Coordinates of C-alpha atoms in Angstrom, one line a residue:
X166 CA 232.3 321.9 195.4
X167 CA 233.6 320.2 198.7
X168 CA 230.3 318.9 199.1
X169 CA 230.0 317.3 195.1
X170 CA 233.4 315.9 195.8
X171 CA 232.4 314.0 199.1
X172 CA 229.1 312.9 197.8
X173 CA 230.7 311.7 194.8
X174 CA 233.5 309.7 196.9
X175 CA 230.6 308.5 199.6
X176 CA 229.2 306.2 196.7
X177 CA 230.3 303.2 197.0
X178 CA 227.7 301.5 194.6
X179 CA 225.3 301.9 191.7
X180 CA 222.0 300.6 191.3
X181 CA 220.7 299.4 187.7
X182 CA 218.0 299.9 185.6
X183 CA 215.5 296.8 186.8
X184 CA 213.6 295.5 183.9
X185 CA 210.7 294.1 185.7
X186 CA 210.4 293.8 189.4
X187 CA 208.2 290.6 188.8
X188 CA 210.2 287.9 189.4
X189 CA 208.5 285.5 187.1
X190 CA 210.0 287.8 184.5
X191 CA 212.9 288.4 185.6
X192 CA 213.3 284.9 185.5
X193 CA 212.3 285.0 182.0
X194 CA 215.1 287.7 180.7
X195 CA 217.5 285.6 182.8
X196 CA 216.8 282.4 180.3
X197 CA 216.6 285.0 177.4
X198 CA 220.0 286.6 178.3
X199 CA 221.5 283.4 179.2
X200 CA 220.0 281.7 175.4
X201 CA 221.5 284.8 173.7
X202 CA 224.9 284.3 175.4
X203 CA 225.4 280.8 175.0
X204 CA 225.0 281.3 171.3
X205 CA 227.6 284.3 171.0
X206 CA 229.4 281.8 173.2
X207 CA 229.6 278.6 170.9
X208 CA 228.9 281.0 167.0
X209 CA 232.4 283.0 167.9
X210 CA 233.8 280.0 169.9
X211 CA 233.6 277.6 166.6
X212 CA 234.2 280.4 164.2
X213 CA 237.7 281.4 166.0
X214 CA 238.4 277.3 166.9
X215 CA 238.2 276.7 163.2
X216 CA 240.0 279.5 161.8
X217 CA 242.6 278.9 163.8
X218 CA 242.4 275.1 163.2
X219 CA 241.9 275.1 159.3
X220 CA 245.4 275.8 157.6
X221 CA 243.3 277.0 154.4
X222 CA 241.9 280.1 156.7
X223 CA 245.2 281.5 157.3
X224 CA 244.8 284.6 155.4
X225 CA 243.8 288.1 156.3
X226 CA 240.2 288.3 156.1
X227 CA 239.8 285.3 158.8
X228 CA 242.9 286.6 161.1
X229 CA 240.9 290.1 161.2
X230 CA 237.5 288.2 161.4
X231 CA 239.3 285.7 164.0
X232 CA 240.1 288.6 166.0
X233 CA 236.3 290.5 165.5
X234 CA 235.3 287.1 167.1
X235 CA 237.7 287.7 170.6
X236 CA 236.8 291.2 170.4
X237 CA 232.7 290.5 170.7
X238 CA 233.0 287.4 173.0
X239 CA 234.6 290.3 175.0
X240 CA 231.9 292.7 174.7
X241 CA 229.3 290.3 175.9
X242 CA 231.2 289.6 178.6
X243 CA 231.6 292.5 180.0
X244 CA 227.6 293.7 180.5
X245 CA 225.5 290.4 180.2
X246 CA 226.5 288.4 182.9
X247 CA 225.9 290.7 185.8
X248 CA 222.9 291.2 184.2
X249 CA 222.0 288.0 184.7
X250 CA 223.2 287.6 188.1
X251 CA 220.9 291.2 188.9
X252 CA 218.0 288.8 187.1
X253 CA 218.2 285.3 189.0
X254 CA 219.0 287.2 192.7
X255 CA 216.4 289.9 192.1
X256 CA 218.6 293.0 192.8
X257 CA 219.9 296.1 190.9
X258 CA 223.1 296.5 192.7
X259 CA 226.8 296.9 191.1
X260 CA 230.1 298.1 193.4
X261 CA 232.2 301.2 192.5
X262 CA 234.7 299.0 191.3
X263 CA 232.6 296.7 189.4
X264 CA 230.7 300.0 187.7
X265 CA 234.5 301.5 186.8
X266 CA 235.8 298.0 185.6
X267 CA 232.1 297.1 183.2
X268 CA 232.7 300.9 181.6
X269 CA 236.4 300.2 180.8
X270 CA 235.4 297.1 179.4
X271 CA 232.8 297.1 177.0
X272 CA 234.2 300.9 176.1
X273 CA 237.4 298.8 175.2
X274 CA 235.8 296.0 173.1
X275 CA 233.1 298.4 171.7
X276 CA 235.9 300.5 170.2
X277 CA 238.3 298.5 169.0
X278 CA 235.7 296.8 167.2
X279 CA 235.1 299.7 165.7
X280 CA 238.2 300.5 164.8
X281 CA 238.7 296.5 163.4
X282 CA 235.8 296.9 161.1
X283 CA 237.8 300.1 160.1
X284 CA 240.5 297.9 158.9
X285 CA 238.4 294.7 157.5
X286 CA 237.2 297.5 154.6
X287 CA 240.6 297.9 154.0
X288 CA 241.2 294.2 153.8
X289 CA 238.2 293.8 151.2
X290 CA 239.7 297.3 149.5
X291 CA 243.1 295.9 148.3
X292 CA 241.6 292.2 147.6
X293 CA 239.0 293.3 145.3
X294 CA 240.4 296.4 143.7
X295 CA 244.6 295.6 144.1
X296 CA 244.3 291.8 144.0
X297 CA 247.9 291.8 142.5
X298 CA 249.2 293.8 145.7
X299 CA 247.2 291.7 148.2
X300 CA 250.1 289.3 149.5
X301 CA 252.8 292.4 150.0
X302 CA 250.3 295.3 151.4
X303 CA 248.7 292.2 153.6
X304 CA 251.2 290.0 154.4
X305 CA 251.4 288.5 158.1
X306 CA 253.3 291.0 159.8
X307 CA 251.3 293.8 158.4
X308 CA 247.8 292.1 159.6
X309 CA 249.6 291.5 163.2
X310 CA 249.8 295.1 163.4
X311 CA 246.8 296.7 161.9
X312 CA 244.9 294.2 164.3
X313 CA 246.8 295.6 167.9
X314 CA 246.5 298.8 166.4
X315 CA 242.6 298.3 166.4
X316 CA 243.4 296.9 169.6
X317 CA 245.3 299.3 171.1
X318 CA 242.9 302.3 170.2
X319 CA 240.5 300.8 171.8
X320 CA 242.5 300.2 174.9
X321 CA 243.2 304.0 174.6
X322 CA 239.4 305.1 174.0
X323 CA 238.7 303.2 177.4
X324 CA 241.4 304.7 179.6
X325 CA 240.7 308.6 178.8
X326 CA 236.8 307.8 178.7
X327 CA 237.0 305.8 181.8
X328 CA 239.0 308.1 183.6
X329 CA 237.3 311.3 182.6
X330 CA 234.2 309.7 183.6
X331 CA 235.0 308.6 187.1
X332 CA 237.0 311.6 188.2
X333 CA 234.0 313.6 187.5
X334 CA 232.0 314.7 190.5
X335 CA 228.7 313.2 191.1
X336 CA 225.6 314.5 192.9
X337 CA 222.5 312.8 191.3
X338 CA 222.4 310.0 193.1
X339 CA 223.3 306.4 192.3
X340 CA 220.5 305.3 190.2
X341 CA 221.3 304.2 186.4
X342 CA 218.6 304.6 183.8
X343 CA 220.2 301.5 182.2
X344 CA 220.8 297.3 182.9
X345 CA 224.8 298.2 182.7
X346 CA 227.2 301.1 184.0
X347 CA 226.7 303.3 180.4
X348 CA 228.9 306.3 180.3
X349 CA 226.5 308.9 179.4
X350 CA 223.9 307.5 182.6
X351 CA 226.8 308.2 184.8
X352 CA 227.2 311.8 183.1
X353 CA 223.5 312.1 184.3
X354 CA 224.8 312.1 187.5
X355 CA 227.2 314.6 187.5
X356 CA 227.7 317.9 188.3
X357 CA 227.2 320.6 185.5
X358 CA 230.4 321.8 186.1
X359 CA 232.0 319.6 184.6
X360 CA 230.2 319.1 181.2
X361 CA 232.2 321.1 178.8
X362 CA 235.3 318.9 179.7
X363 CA 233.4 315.6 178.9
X364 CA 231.8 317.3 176.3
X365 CA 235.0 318.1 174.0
X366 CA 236.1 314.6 174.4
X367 CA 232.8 313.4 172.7
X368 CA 233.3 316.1 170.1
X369 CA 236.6 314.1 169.5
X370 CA 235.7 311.0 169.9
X371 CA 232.7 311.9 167.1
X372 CA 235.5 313.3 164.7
X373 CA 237.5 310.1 164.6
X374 CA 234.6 307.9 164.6
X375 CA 233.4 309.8 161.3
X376 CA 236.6 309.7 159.8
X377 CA 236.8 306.0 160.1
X378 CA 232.8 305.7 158.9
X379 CA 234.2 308.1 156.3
X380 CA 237.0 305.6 155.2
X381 CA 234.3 302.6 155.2
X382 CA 232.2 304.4 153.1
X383 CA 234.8 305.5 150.6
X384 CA 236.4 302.0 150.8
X385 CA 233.5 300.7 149.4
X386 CA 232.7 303.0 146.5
X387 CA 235.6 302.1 145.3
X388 CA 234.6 298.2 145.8
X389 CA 231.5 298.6 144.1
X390 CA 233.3 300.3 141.4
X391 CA 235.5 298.0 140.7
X392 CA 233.2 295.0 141.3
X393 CA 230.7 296.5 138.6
X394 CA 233.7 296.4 136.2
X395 CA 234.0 292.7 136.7
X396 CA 232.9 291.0 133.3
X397 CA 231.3 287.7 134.3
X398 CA 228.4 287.6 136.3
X399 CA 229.8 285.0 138.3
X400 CA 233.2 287.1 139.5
X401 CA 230.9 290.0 140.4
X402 CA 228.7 287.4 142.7
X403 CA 231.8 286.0 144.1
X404 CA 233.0 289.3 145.1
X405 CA 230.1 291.0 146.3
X406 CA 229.5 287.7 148.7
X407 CA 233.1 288.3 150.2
X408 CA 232.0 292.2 151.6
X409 CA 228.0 291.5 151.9
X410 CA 228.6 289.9 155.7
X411 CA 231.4 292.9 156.4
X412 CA 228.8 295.7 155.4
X413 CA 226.0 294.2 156.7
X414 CA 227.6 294.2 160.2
X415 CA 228.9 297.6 159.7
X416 CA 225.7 298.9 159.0
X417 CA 224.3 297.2 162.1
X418 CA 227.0 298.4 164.2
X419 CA 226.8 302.5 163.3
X420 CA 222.6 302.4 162.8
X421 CA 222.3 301.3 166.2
X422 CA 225.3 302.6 167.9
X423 CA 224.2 306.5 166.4
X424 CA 220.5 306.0 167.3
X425 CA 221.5 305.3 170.7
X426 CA 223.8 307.9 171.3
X427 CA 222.8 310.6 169.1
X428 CA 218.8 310.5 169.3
X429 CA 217.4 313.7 169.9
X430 CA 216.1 313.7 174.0
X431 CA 212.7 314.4 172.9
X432 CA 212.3 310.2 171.9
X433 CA 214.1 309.3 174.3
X434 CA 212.6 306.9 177.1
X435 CA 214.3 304.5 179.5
X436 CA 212.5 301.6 177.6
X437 CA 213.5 303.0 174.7
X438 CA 217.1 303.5 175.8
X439 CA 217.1 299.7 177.1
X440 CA 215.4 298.1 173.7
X441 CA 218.2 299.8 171.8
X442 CA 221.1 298.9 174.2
X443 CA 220.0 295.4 173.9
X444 CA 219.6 295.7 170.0
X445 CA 223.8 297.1 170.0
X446 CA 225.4 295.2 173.2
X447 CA 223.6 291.8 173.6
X448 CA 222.4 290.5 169.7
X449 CA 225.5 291.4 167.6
X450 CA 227.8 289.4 168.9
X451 CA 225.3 286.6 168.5
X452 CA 224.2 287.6 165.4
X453 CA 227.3 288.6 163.3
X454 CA 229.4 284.9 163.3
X455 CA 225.8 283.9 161.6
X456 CA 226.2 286.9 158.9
X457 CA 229.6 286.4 158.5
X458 CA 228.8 282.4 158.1
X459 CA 226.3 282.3 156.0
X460 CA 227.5 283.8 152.6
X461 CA 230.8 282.0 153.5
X462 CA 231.2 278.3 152.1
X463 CA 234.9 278.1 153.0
X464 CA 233.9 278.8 156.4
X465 CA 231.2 277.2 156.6
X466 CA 233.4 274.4 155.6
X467 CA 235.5 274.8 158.2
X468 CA 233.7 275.1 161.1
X469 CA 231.5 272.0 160.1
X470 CA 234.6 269.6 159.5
X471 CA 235.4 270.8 163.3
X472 CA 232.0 269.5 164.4
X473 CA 231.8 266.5 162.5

């Protein structure tokens, strides 16, 4: 055990999954990377400058999408750009300290995005099926605090995970079978010992994030239901329009978040691993300002009176 311990204190950095070692290539997922960042960068950017901006917008489904906006400008933040930097100076290294900080990051953002989702089906849930009740069960106080509750359970999430998984002793090596410091790579590296530990906190953490899928999926039964009761055809496009983006990204979120942590070892492959960690950590938060955009005139509105 003495020994686990002082190889586990002895590292003093990780090495990352290389995608290439050709440096024309590398070169190539830096531009790729870089492309794909830029446009998270200036989707969320005008979506949160012009929700804040537009008087019209302040209402609860753009504070809580305004706040989904911070929340995946975070997330990108916290993997992609050392990414980059590993691509354009050809190496695979990150410190202790960097490793500790990019796991308490994107396991913070990750989660309370989560958890914000969560509470955006709740937001469509009273506007389509209590529209009478909407202004007193979502009135600006009680938007403040649903939001830093999302926030603060994520902040939560990231400090036992983080904690748990860097007081663990490790005695694999320092190699990552990933282009970021993943959790469950650095498990890889640990000592058996100390699997049963980690291994309730998962079982936990898998409870509550199937009770809020749960509360999603039940939220929107009753949506539909009560959307299907609409009479004219042109209320029941309206309100399908205002959830479409919300489920859309939902689904995105849990299919690829579950694949990637619940697929069975026997298809699992580190190019498969990476393919799906770039389909969950580096597209959505390009993607979903575009989904959320699209269906959206009164944003869409917005945001081009702010560019024009």
């Amino acid at each position: 055990q003495r020994q686990q311990m002082s190889n586990s204190s002895s590292i003093t950095r990780f090495l990352l999954l290389a995608f290439t070692d050709t440096r024309e290539l590398q070169f190539l997922f830096f531009c790729l990377f870089l492309g794909i960042s830029l446009a998270a960068l200036l989707r969320n950017g005008l979506i949160i400058t012009a929700i804040a901006c537009d008087h019209h917008l302040h209402i609860s489904m753009y504070f809580f999408l305004l706040n989904l906006s911070l929340l995946e400008l975070g997330s990108i933040s916290s993997t992609v750009p050392k990414a980059m930097a590993n691509f354009l100076w050809g190496t695979r290294a990150i410190s202790y300290s960097g490793c500790v900080a990019q796991v308490f990051m994107f396991a913070f953002f990750i989660s309370a995005e989560y958890a914000l989702l969560t509470v955006m089906s709740y937001d469509r849930y009273i506007a389509i099926c209590k529209p009478l009740h909407y202004g007193t069960l979502l009135g600006s106080r009680a938007c403040v605090h649903m939001a830093a509750a999302a926030w603060g359970a994520g902040f939560l999430f990231a400090v036992v995970h983080t904690t748990n998984t860097f007081s663990l002793p490790l005695c694999q090596g320092n190699a990552l079978d990933q282009f970021f410091c993943e959790i469950p790579q650095i498990l890889k590296l640990s000592c058996s010992d100390a699997e049963l530990w980690e291994f309730g906190l998962l079982v936990i953490t898998v409870l509550v994030g199937s009770g809020c899928f749960v509360f999603i999926v039940v939220s929107y039964v009753q949506i539909f239901r009560a959307v299907l009761r609409i009479p004219s055809e042109q209320g029941r496009h309206k309100a399908f329009s205002t959830c479409l983006p919300h489920l859309t990204v939902v689904s995105l979120y849990v299919s690829t978040a579950m694949f990637a942590d619940l697929k069975p070892p026997s298809v699992s492959s580190p190019s498969l691993d990476l393919v799906v960690a770039v389909l969950y950590v580096v597209v959505p938060p390009a993607a979903n300002p575009l989904i959320y955009s699209l269906r959206n005139q009164q944003l869409k509105d917005a945001v081009w009176k702010l560019i024009s």
